[in-house]
Short mmCIF file of N, CA and C in Angstrom, two decimals:
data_model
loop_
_atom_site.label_atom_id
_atom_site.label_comp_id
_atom_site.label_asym_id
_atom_site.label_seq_id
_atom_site.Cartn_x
_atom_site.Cartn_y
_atom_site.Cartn_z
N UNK A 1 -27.26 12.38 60.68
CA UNK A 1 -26.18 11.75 59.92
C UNK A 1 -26.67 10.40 59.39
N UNK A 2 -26.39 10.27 58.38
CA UNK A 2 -26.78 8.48 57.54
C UNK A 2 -25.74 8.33 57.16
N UNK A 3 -25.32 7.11 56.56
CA UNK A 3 -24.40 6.69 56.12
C UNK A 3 -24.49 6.65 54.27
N UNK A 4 -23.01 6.79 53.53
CA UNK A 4 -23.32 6.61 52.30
C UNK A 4 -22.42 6.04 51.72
N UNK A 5 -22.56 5.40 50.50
CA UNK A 5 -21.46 5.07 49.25
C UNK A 5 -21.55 5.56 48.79
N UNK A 6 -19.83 6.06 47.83
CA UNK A 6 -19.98 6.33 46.99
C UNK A 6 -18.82 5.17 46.02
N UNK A 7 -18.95 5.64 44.68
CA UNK A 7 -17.59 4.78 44.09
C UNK A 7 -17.53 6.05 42.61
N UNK A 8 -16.34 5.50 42.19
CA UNK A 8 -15.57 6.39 40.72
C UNK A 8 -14.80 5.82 40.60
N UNK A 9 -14.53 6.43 38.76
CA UNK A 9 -13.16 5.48 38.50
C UNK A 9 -12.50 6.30 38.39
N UNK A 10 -11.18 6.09 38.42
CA UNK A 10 -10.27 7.51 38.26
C UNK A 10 -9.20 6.94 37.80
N UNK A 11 -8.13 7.14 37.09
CA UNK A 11 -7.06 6.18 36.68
C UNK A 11 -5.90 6.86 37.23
N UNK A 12 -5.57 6.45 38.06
CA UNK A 12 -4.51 7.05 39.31
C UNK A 12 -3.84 5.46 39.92
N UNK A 13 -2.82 5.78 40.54
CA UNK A 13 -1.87 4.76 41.10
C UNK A 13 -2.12 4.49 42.53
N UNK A 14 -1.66 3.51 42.74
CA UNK A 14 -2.38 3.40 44.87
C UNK A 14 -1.40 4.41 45.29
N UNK A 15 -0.12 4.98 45.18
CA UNK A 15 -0.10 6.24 45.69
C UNK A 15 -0.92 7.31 45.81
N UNK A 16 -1.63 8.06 44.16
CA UNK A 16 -2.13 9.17 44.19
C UNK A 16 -3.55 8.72 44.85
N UNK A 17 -4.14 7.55 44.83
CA UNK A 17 -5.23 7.19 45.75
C UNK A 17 -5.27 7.28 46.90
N UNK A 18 -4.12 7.05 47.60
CA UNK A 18 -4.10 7.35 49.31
C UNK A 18 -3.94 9.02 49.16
N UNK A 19 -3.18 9.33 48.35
CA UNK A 19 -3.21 10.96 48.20
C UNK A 19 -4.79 11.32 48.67
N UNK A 20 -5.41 11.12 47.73
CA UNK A 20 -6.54 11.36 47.20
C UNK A 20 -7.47 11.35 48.63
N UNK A 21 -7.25 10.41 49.21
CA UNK A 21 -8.04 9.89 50.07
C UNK A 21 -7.81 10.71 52.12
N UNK A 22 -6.64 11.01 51.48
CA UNK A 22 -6.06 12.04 52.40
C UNK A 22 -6.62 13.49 52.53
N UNK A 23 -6.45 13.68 51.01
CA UNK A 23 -7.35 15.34 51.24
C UNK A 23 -8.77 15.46 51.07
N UNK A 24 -9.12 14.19 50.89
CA UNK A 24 -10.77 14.20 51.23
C UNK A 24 -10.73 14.30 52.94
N UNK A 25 -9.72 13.93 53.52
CA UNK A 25 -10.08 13.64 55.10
C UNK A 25 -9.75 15.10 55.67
N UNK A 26 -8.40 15.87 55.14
CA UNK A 26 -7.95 17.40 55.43
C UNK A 26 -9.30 18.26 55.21
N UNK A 27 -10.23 17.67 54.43
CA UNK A 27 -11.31 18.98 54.31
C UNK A 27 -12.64 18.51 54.96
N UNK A 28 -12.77 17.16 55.53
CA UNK A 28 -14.41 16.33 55.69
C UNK A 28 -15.15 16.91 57.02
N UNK A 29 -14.58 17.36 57.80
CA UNK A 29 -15.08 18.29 58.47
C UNK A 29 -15.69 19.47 58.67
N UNK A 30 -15.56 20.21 57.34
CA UNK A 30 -16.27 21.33 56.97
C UNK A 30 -17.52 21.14 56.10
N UNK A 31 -17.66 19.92 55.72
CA UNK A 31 -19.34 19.70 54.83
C UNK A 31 -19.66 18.63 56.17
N UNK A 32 -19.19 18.59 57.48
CA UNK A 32 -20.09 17.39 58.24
C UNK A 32 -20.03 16.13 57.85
N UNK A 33 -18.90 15.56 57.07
CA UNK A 33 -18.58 14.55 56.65
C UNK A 33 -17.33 13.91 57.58
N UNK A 34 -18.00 12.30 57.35
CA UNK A 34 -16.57 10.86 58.06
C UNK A 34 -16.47 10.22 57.18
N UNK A 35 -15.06 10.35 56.67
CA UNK A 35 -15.25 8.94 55.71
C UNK A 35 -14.41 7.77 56.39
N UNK A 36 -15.21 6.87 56.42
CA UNK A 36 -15.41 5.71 57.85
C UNK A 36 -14.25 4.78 57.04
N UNK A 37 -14.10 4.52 55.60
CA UNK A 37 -13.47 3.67 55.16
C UNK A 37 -12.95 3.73 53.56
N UNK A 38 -12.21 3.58 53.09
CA UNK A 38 -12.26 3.36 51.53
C UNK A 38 -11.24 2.11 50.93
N UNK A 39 -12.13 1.85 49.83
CA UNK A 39 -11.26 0.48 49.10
C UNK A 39 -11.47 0.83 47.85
N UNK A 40 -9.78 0.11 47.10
CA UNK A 40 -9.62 0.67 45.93
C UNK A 40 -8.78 -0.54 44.91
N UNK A 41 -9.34 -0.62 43.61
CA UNK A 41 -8.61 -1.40 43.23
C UNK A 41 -7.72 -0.32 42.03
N UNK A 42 -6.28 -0.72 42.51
CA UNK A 42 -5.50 0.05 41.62
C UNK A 42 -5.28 -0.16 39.95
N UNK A 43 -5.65 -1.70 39.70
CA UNK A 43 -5.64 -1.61 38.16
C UNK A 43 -6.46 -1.28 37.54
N UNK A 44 -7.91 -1.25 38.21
CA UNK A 44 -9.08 -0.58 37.17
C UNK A 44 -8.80 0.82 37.45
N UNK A 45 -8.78 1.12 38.46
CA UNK A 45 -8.56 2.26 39.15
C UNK A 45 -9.75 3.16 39.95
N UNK A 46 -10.66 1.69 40.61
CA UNK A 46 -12.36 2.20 40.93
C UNK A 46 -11.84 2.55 42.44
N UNK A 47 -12.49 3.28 43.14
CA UNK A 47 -12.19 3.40 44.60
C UNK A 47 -13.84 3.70 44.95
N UNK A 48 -14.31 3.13 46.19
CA UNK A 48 -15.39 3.30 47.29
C UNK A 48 -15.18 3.70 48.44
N UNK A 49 -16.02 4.57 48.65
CA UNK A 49 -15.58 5.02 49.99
C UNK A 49 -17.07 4.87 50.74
N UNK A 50 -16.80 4.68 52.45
CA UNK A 50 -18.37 4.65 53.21
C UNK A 50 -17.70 5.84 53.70
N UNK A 51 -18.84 6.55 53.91
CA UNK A 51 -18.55 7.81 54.65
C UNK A 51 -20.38 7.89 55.69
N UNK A 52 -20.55 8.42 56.76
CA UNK A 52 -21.44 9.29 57.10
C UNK A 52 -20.99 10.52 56.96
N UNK A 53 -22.36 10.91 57.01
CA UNK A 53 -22.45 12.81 56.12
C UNK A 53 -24.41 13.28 56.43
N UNK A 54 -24.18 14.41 56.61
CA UNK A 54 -25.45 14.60 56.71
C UNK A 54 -26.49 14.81 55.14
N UNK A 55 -25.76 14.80 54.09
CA UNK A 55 -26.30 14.30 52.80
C UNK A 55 -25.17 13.77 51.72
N UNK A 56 -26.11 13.24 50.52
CA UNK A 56 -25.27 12.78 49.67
C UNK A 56 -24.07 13.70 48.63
N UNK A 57 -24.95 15.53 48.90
CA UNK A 57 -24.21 16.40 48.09
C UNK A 57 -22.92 16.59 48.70
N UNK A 58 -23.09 16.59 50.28
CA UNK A 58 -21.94 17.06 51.16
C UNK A 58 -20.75 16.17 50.80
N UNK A 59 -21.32 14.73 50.52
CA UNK A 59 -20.19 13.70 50.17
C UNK A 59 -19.27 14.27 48.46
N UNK A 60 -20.05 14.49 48.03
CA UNK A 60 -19.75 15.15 46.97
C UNK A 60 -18.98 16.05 46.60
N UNK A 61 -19.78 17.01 47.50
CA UNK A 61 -18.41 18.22 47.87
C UNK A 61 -17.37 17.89 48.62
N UNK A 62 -16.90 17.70 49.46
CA UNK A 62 -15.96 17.10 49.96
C UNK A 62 -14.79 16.53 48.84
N UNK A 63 -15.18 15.48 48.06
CA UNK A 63 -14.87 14.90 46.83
C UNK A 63 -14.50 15.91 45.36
N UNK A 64 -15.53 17.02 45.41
CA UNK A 64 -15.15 17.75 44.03
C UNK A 64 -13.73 18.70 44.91
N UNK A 65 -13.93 19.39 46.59
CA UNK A 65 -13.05 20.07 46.47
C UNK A 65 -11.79 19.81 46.81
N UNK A 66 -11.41 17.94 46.89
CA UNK A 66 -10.30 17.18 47.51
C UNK A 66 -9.57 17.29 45.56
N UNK A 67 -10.34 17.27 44.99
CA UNK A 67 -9.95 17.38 43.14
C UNK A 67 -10.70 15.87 42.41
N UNK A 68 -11.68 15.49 42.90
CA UNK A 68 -11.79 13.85 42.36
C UNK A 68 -13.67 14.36 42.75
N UNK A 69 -14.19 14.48 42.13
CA UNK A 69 -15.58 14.20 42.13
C UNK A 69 -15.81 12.62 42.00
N UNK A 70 -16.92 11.46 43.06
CA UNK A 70 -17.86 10.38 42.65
C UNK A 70 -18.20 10.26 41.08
N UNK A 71 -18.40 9.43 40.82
CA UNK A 71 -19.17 9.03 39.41
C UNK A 71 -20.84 9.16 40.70
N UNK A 72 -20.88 8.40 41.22
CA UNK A 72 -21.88 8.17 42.10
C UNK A 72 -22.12 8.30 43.23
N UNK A 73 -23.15 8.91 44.27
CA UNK A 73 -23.19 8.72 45.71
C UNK A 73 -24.59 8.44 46.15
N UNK A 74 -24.47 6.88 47.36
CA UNK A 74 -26.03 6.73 47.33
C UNK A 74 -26.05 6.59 49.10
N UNK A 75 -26.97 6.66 49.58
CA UNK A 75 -27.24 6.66 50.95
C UNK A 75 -27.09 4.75 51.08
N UNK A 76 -26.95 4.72 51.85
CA UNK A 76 -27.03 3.46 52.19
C UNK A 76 -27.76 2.68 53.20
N UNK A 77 -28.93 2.90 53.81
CA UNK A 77 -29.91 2.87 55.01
C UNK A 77 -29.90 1.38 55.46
N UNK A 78 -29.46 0.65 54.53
CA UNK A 78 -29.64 -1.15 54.43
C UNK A 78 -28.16 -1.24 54.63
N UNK A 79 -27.80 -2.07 55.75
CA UNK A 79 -26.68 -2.71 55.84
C UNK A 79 -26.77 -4.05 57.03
N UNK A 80 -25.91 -5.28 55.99
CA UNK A 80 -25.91 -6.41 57.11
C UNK A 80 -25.10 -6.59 58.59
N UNK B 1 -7.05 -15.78 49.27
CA UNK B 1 -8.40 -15.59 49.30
C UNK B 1 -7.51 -13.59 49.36
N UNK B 2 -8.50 -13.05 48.60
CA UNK B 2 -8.12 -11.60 48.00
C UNK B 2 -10.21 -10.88 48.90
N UNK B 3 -9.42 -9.50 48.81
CA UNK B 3 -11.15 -8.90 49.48
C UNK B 3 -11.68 -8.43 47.88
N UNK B 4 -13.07 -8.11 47.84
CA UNK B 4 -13.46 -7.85 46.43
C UNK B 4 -14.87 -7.05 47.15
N UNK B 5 -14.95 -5.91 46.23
CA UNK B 5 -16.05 -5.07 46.23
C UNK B 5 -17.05 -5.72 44.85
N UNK B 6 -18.46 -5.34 45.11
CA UNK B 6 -18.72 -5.60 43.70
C UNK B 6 -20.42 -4.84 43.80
N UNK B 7 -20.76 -3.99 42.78
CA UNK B 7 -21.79 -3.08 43.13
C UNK B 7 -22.87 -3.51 41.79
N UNK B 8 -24.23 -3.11 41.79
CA UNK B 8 -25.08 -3.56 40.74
C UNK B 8 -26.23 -2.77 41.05
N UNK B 9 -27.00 -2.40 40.49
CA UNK B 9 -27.87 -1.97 40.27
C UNK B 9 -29.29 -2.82 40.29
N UNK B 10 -30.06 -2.72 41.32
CA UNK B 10 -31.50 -3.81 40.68
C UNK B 10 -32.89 -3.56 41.33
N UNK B 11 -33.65 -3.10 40.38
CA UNK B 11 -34.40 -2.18 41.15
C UNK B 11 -35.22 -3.37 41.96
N UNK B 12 -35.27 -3.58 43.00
CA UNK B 12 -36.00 -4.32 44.02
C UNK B 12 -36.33 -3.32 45.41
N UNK B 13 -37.29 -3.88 46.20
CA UNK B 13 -37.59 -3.17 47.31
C UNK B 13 -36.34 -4.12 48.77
N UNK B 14 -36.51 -3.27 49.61
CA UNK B 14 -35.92 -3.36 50.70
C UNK B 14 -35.81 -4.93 51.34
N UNK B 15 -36.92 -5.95 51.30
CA UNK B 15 -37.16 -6.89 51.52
C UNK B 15 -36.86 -7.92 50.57
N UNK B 16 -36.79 -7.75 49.30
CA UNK B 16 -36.24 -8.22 48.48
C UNK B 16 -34.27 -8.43 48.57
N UNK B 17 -34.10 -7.17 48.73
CA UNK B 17 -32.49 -7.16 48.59
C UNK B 17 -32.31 -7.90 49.87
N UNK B 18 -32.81 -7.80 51.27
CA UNK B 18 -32.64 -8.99 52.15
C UNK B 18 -32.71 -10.31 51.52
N UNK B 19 -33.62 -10.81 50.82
CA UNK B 19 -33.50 -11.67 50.32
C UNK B 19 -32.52 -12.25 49.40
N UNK B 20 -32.30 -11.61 48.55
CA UNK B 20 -30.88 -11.52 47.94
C UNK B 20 -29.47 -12.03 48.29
N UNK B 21 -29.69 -11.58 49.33
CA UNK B 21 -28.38 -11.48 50.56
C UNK B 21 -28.55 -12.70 51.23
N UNK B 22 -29.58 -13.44 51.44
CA UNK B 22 -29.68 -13.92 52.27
C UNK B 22 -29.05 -15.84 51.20
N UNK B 23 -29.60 -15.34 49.82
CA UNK B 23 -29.28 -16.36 48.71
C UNK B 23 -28.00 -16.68 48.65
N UNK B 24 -27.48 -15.06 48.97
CA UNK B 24 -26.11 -15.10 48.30
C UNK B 24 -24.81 -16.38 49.61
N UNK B 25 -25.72 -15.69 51.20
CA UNK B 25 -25.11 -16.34 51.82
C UNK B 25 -25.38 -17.94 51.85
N UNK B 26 -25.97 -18.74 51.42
CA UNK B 26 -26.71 -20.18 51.31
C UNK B 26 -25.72 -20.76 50.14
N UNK B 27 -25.09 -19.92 49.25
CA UNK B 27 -24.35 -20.80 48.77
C UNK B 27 -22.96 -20.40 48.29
N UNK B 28 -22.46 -19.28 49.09
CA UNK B 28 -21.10 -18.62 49.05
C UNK B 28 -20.26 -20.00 49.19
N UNK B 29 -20.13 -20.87 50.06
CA UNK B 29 -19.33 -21.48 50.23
C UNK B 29 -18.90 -22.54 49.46
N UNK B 30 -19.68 -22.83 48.14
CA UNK B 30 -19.18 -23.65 46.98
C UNK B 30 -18.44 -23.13 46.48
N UNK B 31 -18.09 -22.03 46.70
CA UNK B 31 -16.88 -21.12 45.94
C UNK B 31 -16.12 -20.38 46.22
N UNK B 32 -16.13 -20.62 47.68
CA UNK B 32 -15.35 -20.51 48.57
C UNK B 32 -15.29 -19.14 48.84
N UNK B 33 -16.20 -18.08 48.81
CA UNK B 33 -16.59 -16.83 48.67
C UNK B 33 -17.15 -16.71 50.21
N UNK B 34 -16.84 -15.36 51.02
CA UNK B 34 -17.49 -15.02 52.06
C UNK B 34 -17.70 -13.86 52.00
N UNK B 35 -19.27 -13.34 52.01
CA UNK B 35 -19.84 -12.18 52.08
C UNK B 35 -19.57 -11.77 53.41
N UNK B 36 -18.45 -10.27 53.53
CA UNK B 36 -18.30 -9.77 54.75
C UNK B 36 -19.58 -8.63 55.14
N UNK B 37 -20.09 -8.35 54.34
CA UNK B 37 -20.75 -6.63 54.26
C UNK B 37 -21.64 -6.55 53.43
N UNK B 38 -23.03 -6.08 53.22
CA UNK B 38 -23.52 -5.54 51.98
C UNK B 38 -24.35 -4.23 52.35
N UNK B 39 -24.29 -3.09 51.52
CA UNK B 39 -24.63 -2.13 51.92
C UNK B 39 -25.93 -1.90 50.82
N UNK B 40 -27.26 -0.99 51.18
CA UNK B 40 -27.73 -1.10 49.90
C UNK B 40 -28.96 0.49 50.21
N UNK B 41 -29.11 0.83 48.90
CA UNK B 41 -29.70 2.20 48.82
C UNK B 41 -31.42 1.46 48.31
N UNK B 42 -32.36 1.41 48.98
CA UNK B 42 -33.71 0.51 48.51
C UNK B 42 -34.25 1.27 47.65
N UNK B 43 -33.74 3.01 47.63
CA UNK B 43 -34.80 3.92 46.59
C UNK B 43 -34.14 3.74 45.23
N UNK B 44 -32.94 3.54 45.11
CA UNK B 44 -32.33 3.61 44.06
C UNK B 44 -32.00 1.98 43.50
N UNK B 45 -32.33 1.30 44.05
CA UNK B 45 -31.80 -0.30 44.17
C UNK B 45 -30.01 -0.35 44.50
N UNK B 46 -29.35 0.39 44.42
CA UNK B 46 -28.06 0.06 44.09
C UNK B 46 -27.75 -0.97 45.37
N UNK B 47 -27.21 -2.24 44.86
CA UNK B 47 -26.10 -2.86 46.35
C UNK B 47 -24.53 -2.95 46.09
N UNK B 48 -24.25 -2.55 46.93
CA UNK B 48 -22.68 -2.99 47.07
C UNK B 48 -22.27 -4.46 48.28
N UNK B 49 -21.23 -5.10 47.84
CA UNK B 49 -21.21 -6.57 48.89
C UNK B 49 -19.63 -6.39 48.79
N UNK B 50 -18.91 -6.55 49.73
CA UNK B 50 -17.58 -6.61 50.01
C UNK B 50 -17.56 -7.89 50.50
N UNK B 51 -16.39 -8.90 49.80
CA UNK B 51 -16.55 -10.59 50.19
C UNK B 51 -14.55 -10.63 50.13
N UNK B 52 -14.54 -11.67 50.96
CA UNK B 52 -13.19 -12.76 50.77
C UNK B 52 -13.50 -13.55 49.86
N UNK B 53 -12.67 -13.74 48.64
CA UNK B 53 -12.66 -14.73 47.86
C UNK B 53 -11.90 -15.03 47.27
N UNK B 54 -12.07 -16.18 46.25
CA UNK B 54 -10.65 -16.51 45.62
C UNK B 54 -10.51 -15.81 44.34
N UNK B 55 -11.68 -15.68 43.84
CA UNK B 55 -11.64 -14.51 42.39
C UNK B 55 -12.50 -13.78 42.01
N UNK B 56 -12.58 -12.81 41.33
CA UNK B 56 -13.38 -12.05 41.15
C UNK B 56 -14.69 -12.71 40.37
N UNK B 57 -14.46 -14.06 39.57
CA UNK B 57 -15.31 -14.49 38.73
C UNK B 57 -16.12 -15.56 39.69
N UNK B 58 -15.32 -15.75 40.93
CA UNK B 58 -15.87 -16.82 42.45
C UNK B 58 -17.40 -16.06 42.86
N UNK B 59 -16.84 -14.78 42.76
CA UNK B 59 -17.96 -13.78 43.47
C UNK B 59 -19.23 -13.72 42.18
N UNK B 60 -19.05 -13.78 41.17
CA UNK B 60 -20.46 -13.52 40.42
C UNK B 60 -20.81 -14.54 39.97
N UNK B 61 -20.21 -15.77 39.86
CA UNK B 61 -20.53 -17.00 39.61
C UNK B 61 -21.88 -16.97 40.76
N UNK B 62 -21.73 -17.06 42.24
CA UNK B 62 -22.31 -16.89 43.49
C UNK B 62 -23.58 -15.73 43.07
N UNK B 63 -23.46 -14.53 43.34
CA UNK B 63 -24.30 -13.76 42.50
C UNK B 63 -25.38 -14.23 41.40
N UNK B 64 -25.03 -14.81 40.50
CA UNK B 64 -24.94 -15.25 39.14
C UNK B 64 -26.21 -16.61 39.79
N UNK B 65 -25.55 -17.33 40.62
CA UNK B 65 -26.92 -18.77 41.24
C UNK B 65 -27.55 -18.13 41.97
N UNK B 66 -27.29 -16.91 42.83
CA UNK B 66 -28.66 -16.60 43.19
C UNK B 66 -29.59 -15.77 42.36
N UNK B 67 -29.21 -15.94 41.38
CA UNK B 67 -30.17 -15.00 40.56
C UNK B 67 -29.73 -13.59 40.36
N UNK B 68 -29.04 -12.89 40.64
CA UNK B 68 -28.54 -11.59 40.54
C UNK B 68 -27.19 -11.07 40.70
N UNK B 69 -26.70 -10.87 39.16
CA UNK B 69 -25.58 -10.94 38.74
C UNK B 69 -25.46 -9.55 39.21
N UNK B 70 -23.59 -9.15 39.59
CA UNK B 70 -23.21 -7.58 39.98
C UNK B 70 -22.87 -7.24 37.96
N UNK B 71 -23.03 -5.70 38.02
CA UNK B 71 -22.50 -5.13 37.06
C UNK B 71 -21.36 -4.90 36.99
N UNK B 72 -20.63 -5.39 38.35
CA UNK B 72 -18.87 -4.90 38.46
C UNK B 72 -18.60 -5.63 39.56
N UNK B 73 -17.71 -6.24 39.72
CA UNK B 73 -17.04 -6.85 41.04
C UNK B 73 -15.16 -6.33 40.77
N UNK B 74 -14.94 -5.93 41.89
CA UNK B 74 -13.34 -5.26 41.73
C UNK B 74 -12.33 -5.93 42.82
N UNK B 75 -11.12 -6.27 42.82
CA UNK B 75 -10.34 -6.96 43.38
C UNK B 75 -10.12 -5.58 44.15
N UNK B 76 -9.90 -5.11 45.65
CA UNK B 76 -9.85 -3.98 45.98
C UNK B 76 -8.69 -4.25 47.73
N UNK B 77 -7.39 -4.25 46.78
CA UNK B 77 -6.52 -4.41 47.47
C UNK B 77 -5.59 -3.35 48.53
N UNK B 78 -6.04 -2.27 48.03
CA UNK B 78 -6.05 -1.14 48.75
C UNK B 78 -7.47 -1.21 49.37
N UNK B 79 -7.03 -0.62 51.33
CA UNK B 79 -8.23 -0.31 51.90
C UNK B 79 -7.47 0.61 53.02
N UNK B 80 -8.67 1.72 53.41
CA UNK B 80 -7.85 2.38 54.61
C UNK B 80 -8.15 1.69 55.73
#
């Protein structure tokens, strides 16, 4: 397991974002995924999430089949 | 003081982005900015830095004197 970021923009409301963020968690167990945390700003409408996962696709999937695919997902090996 | 994500791209090696970080913390406090977190991918350069601050323009101003401006800093008032 490593840890990763990802971020996207999505233009959704901090409701449909906790939505969002909910059925990434109903399914993260079946790709071997935690998503440890997420922050979101509702007027751009960017959200990040840290997750460990045993890769960056799994984060992904998780994400395409919650309905919200990443713009991006990167491992993150460096942290303070 | 609001939390703020803010992510950038720069291709540097592993020891470098320590360094970075290490700039950023030496003079956060003229602007009243506190780096809580920075996460960073060394193959891809990407960093992300999650800070307390007073504005989003506090945080890259900071960025900005140490030499390495973010491509995005987000007010990220939603968090789980």
């Amino acid at each position: 397991m490593a840890q990763f970021m990802d971020h996207g923009m999505k233009d959704i409301t901090a409701d449909q974002l906790m939505q969002a963020h909910q059925a990434d968690l109903a399914v993260e167990r079946e790709e071997g995924v935690r998503f440890e945390k997420a922050w979101a700003d509702p007027s751009s409408g960017t959200v990040y999430c840290l997750s460990a996962a045993p890769s960056a696709e799994a984060v992904q999937r998780i994400h395409a089949r919650a309905g919200h695919r990443a713009d991006e997902v990167h491992p993150v090996p460096l942290a303070t």
